[in-house]
Short mmCIF file of C-alpha atoms in Angstrom, two decimals:
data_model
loop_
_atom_site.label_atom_id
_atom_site.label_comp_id
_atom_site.label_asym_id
_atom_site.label_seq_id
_atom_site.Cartn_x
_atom_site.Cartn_y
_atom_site.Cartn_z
CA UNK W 5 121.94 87.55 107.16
CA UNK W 6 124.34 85.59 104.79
CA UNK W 7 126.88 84.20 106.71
CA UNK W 8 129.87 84.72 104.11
CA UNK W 9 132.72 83.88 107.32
CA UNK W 10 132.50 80.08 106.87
CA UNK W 11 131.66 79.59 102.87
CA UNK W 12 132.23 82.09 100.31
CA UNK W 13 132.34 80.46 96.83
CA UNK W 14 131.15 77.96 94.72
CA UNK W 15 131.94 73.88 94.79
CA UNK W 16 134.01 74.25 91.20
CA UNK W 17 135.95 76.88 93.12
CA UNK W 18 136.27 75.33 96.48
CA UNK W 19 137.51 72.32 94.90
CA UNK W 20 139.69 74.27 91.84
CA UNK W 21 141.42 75.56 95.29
CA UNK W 22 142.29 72.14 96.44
CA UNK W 23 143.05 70.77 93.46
CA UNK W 24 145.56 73.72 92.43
CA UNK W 25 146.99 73.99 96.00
CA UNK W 26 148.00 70.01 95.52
CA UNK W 27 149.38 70.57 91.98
CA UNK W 28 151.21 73.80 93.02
CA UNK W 29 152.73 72.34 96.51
CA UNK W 30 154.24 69.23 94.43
CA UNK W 31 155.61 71.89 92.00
CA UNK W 32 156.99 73.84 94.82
CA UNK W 33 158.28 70.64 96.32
CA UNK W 34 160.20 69.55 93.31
CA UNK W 35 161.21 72.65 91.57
CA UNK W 36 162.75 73.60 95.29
CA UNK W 37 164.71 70.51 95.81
CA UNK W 38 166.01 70.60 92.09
CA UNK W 39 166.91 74.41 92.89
CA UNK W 40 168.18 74.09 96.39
CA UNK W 41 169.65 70.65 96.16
CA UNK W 42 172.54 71.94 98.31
CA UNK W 43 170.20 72.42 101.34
CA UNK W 44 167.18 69.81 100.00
CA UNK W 45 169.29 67.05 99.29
CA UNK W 46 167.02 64.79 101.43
CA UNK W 47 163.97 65.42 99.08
CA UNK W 48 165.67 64.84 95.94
CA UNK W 49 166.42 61.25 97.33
CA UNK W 50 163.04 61.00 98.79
CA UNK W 51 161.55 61.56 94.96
CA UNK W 52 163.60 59.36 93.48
CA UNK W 53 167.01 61.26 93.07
CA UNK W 54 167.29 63.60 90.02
CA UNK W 55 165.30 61.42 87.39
CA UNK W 56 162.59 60.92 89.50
CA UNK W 57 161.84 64.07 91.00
CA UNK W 58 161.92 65.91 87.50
CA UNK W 59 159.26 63.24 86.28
CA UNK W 60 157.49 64.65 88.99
CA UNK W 61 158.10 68.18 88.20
CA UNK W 62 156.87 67.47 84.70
CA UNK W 63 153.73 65.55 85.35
CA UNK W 64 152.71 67.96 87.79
CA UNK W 65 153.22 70.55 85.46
CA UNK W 66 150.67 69.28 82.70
CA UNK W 67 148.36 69.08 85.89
CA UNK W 68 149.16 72.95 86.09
CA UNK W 69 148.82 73.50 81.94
CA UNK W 70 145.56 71.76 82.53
CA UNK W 71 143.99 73.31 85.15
CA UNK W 72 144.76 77.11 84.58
CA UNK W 73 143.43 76.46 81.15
CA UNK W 74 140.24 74.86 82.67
CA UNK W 75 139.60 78.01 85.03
CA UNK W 76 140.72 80.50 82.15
CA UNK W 77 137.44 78.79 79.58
CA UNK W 78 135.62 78.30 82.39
CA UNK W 79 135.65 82.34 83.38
CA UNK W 80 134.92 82.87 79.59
CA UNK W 81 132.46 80.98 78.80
CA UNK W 82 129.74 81.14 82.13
CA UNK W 83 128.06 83.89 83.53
CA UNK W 84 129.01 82.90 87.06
CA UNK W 85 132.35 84.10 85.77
CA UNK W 86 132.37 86.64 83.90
CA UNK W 87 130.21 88.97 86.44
CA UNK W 88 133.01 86.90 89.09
CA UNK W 89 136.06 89.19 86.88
CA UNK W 90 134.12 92.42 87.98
CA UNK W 91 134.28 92.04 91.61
CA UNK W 92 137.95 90.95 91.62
CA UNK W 93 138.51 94.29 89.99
CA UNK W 94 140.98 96.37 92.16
CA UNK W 95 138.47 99.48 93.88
CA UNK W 96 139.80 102.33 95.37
CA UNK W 97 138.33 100.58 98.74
CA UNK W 98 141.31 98.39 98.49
CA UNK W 99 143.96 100.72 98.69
CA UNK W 100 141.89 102.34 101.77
CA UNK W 101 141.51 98.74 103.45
CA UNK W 102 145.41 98.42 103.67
CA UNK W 103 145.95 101.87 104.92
CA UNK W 104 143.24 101.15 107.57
CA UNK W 105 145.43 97.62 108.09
CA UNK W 106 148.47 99.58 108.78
CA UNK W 107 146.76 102.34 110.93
CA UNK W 108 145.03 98.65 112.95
CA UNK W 109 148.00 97.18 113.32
CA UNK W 110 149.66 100.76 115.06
CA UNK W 111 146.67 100.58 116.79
CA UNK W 112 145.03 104.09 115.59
CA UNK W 113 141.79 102.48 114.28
CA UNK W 114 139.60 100.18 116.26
CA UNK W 115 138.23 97.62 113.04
CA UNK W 116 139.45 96.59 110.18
CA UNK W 117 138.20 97.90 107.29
CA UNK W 118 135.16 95.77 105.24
CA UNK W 119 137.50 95.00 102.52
CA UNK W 120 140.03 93.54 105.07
CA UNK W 121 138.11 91.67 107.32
CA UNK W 122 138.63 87.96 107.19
CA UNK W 123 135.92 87.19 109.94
CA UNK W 124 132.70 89.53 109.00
CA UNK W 125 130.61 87.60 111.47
CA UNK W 126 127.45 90.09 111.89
CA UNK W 127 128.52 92.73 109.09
CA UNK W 128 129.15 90.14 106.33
CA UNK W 129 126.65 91.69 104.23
CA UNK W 130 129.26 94.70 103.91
CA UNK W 131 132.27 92.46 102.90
CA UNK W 132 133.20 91.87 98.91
CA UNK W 133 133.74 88.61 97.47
CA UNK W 134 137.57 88.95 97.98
CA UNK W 135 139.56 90.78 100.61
CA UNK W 136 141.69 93.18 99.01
CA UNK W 137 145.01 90.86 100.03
CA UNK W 138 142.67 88.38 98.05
CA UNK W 139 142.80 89.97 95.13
CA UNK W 140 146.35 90.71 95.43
CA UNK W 141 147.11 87.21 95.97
CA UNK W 142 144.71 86.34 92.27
CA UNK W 143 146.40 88.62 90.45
CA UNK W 144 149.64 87.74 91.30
CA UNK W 145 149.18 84.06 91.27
CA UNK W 146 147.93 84.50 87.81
CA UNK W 147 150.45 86.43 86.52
CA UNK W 148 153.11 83.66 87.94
CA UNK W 149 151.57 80.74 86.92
CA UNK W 150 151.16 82.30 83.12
CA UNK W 151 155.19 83.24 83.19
CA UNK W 152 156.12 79.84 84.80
CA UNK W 153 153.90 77.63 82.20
CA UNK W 154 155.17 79.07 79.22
CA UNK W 155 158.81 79.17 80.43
CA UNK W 156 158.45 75.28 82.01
CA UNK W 157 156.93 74.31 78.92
CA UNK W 158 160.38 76.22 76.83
CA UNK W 159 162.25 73.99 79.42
CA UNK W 160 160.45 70.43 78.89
CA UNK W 161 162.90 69.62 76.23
CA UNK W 162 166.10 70.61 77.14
CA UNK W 163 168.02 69.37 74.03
CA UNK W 164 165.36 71.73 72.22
CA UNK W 165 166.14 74.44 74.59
CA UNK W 166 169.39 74.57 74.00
CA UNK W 167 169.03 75.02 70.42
CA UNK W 168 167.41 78.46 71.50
CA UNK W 169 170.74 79.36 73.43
CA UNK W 170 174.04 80.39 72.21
CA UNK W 171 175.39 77.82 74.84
CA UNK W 172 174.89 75.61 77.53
CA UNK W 173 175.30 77.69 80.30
CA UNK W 174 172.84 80.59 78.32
CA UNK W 175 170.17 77.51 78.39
CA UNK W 176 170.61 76.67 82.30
CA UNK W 177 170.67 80.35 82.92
CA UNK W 178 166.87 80.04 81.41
CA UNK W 179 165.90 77.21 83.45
CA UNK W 180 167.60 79.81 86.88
CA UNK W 181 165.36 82.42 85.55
CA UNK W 182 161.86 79.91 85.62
CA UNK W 183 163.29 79.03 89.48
CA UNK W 184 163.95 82.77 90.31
CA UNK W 185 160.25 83.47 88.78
CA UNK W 186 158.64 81.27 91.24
CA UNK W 187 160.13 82.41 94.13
CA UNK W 188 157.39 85.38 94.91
CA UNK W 189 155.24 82.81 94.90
CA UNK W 190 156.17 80.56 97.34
CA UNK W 191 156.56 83.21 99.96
CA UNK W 192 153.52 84.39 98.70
CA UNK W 193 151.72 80.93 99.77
CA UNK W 194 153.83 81.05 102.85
CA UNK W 195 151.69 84.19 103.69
CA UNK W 196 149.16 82.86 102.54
CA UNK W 197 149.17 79.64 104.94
CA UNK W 198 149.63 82.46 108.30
CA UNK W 199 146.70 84.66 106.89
CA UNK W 200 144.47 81.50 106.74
CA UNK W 201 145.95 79.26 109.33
CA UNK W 202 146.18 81.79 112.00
CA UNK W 203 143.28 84.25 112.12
CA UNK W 204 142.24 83.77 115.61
CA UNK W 205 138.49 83.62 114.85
CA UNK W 206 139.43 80.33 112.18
CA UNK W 207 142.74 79.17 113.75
CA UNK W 208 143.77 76.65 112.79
CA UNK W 209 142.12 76.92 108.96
CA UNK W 210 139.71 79.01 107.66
CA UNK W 211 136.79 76.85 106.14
CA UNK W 212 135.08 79.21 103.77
CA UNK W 213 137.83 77.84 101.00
CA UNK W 214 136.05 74.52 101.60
CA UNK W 215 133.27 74.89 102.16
CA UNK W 216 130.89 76.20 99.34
CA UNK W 217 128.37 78.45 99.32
CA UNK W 218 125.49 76.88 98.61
CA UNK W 219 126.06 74.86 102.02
CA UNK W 220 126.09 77.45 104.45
CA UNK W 221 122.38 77.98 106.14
CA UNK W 222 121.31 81.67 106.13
CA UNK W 223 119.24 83.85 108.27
CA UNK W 224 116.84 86.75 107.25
CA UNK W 225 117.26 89.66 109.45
CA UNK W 226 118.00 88.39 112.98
CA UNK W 227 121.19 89.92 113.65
CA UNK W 228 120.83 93.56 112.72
CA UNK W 229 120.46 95.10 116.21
CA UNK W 230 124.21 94.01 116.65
CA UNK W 231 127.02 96.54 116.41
CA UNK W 232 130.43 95.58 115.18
CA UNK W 233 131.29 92.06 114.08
CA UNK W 234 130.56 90.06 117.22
CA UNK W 235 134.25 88.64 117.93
CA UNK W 236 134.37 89.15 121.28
CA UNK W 237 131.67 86.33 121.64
CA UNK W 238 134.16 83.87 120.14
CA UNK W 239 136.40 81.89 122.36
CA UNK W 240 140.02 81.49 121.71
CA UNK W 241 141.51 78.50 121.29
CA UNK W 242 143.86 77.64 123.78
CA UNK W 243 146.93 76.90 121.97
CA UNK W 244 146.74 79.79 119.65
CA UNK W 245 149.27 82.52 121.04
CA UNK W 246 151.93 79.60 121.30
CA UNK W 247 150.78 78.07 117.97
CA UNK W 248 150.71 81.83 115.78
CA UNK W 249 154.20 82.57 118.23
CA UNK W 250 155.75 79.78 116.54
CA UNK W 251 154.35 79.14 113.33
CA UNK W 252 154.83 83.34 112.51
CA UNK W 253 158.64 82.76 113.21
CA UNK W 254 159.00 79.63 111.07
CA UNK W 255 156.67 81.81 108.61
CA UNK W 256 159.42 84.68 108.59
CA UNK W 257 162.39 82.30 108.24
CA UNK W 258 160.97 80.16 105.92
CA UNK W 259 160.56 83.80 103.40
CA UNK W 260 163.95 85.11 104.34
CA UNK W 261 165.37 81.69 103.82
CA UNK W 262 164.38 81.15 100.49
CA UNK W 263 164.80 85.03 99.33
CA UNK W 264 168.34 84.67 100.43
CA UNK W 265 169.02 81.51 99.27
CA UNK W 266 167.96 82.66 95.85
CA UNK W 267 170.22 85.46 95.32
CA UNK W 268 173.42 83.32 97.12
CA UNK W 269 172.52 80.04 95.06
CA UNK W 270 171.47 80.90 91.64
CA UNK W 271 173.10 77.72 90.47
CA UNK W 272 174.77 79.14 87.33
CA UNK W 273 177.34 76.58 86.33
CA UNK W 274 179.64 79.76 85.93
CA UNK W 275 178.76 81.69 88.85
CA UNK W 276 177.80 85.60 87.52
CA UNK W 277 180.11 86.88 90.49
CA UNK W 278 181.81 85.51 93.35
CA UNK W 279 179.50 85.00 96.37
CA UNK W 280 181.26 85.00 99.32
CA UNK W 281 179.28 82.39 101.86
CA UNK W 282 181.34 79.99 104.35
CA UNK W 283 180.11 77.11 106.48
CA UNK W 284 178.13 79.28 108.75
CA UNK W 285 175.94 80.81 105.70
CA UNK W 286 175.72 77.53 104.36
CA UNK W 287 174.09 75.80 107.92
CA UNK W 288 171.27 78.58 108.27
CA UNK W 289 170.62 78.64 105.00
CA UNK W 290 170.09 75.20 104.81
CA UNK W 291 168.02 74.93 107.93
CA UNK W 292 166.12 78.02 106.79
CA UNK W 293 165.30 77.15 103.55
CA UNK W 294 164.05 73.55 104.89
CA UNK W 295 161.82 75.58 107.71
CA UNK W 296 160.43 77.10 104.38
CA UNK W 297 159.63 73.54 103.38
CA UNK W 298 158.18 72.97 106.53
CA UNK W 299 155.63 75.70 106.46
CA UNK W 300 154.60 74.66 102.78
CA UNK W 301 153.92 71.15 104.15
CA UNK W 302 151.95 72.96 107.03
CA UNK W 303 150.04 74.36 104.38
CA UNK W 304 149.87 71.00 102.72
CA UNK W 305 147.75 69.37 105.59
CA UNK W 306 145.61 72.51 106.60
CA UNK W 307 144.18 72.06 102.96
CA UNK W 308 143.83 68.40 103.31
CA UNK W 309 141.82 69.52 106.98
CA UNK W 310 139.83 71.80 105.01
CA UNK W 311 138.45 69.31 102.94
CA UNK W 312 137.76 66.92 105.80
CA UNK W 313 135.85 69.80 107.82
CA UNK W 314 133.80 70.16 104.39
CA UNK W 315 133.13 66.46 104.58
CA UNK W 316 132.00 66.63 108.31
CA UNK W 317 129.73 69.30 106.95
CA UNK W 318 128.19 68.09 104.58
CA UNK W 319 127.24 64.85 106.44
CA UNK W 320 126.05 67.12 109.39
CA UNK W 321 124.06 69.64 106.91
CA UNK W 322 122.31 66.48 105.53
CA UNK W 323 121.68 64.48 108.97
CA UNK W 324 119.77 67.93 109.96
CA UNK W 325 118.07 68.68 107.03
CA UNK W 326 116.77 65.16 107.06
CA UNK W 327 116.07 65.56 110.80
CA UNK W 328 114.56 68.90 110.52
CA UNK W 329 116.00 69.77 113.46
CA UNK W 330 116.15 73.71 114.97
CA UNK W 331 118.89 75.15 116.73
CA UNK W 332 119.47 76.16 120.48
CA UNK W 333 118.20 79.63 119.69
CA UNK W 334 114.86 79.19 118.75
CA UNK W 335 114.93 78.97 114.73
CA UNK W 336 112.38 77.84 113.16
CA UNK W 337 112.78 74.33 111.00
CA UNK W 338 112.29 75.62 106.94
CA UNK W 339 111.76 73.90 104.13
CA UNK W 340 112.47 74.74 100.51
CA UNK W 341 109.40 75.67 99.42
CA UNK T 23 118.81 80.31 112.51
CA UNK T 24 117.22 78.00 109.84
CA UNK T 25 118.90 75.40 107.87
CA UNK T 26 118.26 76.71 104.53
CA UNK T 27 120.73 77.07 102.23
CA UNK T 28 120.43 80.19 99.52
CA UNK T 29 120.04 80.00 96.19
CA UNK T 30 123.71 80.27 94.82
CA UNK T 31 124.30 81.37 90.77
CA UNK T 32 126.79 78.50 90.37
CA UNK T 33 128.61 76.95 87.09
CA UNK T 34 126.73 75.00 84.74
CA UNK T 35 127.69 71.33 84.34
CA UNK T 36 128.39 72.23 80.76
CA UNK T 37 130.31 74.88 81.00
CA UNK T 38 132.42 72.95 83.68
CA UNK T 39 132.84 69.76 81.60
CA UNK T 40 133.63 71.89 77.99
CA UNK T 41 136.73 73.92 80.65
CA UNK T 42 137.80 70.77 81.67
CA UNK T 43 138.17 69.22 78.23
CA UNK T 44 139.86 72.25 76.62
CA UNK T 45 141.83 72.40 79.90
CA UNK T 46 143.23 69.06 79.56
CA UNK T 47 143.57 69.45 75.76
CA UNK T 48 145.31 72.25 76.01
CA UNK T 49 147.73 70.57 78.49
CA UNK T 50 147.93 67.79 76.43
CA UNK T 51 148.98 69.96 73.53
CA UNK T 52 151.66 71.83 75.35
CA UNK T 53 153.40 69.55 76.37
CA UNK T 54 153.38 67.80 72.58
CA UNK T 55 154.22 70.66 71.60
CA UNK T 56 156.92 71.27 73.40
CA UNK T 57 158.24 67.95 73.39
CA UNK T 58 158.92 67.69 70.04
CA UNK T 59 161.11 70.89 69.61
CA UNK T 60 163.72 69.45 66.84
CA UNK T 61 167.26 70.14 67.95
CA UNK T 62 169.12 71.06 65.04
CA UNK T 63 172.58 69.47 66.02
CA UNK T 64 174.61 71.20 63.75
CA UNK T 65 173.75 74.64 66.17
CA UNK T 66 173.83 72.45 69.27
CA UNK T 67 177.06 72.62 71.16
CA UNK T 68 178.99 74.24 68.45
CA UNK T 69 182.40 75.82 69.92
CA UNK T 70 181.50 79.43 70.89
CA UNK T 71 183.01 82.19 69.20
CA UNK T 72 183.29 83.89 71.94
CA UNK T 73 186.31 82.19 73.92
CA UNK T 74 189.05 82.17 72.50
CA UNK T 75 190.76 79.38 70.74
CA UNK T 76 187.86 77.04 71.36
CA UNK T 77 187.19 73.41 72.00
CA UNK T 78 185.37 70.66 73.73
CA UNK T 79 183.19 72.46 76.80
CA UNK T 80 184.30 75.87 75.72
CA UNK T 81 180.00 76.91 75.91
CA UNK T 82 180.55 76.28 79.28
CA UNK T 83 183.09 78.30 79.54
CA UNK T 84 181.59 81.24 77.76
CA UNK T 85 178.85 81.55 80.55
CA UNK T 86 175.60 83.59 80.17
CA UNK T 87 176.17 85.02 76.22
CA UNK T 88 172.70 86.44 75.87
CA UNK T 89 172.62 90.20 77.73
CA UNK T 90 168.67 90.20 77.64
CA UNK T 91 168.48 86.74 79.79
CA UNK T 92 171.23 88.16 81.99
CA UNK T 93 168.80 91.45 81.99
CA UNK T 94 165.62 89.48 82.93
CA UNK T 95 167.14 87.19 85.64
CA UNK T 96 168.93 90.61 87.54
CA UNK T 97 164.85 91.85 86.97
CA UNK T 98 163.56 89.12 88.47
CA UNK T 99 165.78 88.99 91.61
CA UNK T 100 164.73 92.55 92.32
CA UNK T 101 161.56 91.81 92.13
CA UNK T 102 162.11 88.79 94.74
CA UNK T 103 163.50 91.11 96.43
CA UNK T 104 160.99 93.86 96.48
CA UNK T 105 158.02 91.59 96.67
CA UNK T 106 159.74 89.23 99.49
CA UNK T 107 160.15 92.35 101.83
CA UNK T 108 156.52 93.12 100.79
CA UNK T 109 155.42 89.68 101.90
CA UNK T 110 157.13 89.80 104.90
CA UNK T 111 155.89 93.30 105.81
CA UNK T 112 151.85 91.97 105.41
CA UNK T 113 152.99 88.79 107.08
CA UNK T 114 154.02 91.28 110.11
CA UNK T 115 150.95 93.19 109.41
CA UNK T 116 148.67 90.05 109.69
CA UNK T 117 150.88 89.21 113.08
CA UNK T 118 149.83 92.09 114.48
CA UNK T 119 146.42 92.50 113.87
CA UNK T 120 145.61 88.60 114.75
CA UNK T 121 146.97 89.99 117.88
CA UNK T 122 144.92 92.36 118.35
CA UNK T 123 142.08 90.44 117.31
CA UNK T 124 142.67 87.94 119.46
CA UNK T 125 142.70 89.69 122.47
CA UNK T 126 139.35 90.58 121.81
CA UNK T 127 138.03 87.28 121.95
CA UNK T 128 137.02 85.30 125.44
CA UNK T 129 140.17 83.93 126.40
CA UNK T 130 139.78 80.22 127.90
CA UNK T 131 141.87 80.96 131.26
CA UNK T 132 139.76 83.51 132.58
CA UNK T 133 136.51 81.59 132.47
CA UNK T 134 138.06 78.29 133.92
CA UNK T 135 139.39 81.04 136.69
CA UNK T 136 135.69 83.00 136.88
CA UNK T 137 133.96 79.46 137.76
CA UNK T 138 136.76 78.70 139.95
#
């Protein structure tokens, strides 16, 4: 059996994933606080006031140039990737997976469907390489980070963006529309964080982002007698209702937050129309849009866990392997050859 | 269950290193690129026809001038708006299935209260 629930790709993809996730969080970080500097005020001072933070902004954003462009050859030119592109195709199994998530969640179905399941645990030979939500999330992802390179890279001069524009205002209505872009993608990653913080079987972060492949032991043909996926022999953890109570609701306000905040402050210098928003707006928008920040940093350190849980791992994998050791349940010790 | 590891097709060396050198080239270039847009300052800031009598910080007055930038920033705010309730909907759906899920699972209460 291939155990697909703990490691699922390859190291260049694990650690493309961490690498982008840091680039992408210090973009969100510092294209936020330059387009909510009403409500993240605090962060612009934290990273260095206006200069600093778009410095920031900038070198992070040649990061971003440089990595997408890495991962686009990189498909292109190896195998691994190019057969990769077919299975991130969309099927017509994804479209039944969310129906089947919709009819779960009403509670007319008893399992999610293959293409849905983020824990497999004895049926992961039936699971694809990516969820259907995970292929949702790559195509979109891709589509935003194309649109918001080539219109950063319009913005990096602004003197020569404004040469583009009949005026001023026309030229910071361009830099609105690169904020505006991003915006389905940070409550995308806020998602993102609750579908792979707080699955219950991998609260609080699923490893198989971190870990690759190529590390995770498999067994030949042990586990077949089982039926379903084997969940109920996992124990939960004890602060997981409380944990997914709260961090769901900071999930949801973080989203609304930042959707409403930008239709209501679009930061034209000449507003479009009059928004009418008073003190009381102002307060929950500004303590919604920083819960939003709040859940991105979240995100932020369950990556940076990730990648210490692949560390502890790997030195664990090796000590093993080196001990030969077999496991509680009678496996026998294997070698390579 | 063994400890061996399966074979796994993964990415050359080569074909990582030659990615990560156009990647970084390419970066490189972009921003180069885009740093070195000439203004033309005869075009820059010039009084905008379009306010009447004119003068110093009339472009700001004249606002938004260009209909198909207006167009694509009203575009993309329905599309934060379509996609956000989206989001929040398979957030919900997520919420709910965990749930389920994790009722499923043994719960740590009831074996500390079975061995008590």
């Amino acid at each position: 059996m291939t155990n697909l629930d703990h490691g699922k790709f390859t190291r260049v993809t694990t650690l493309f994933h961490s690498l982008l996730a840091l680039d992408v969080f210090l973009l969100f970080f510092t294209g936020y606080a330059i387009m909510f500097n009403s409500e993240l005020w605090w962060m612009v001072t934290l990273m260095g006031g206006a200069t600093g933070v778009t410095a920031l902004h900038r070198a992070a954003g040649l990061g971003l140039v440089a990595l997408i462009v890495f991962w686009m050859v990189l498909m292109v030119i190896s195998p691994t990737g190019r057969s990769n592109f077919r299975e991130i195709l969309p099927r017509k199994a994804d479209v039944d997976a969310f129906l089947q998530d919709v009819q779960f969640m009403l509670g007319r179905t008893d399992e999610r469907h293959p293409h849905a399941r983020q824990f497999a645990g004895y049926e992961s030979d039936e699971v694809p390489l990516l969820s259907y939500v995970g292929k949702g999330v790559v195509f979109i992802f891709a589509v935003e980070l194309l649109l918001l390179t080539i219109s950063g890279l319009l913005i990096w001069s602004k003197t020569g963006l404004m040469q583009y524009f009949a005026t001023r205002t026309a030229a910071m209505a361009f830099v609105i529309f690169h904020g505006l872009l991003g915006v389905i993608m940070v409550m995308g990653v806020m998602f993102h964080i609750f579908e792979h913080g707080m699955h219950p079987a991998f609260y609080p972060v699923e490893t198989k982002a971190f870990i690759p492949r190529s590390m995770i032991p498999e067994s030949h043909g042990e586990d077949d007698d089982h039926e379903g996926t084997g969940i109920e022999a996992l124990e939960l953890a004890p602060s997981w209702h409380s944990v997914s109570t709260i961090f769901g609701s900071l999930v949801v306000v973080g989203i609304v937050s930042v959707l409403m905040g930008s239709i209501v402050r679009e930061g034209y210098p000449v507003p479009r129309e009059l928004v009418v928003s008073g003190d009381v707006t102002n307060l929950l928008l500004t303590i919604g849009i920083n819960i939003g920040m709040f859940v991105l940093f979240v995100g932020i350190v369950l990556s940076m866990y990730g990648n210490v849980m692949r560390v502890r791992w790997e030195k664990e994998m090796q000590q093993r392997q080196r001990e030969g050791e077999t496991v509680a349940d009678g496996g026998e010790p294997q070698t390579d050859d | 269950m063994s400890y061996e590891t399966p074979e796994v097709d993964g990415y050359s060396p080569i074909s990582v290193l030659v990615s990560a050198v156009v990647g970084i080239a390419v970066a490189l270039l972009s921003v180069w690129w885009a740093s070195g847009f000439g203004p033309f300052y005869e075009t820059l800031f010039r009084v905008s026809p379009t306010v009447e009598g004119g003068g110093v910080g009339s472009d700001w007055v004249a606002g938004n001038t260009i209909p198909s930038l207006d167009f694509l920033i009203a575009l993309v705010h329905a599309a934060d708006v379509i996609m956000g309730v989206f989001i929040l909907f398979m957030v919900f759906l997520h919420w709910a299935s965990f749930r389920r899920l994790a009722a499923r699972m043994r719960h740590p209460e009831e074996s500390e209260s079975g061995e008590a």
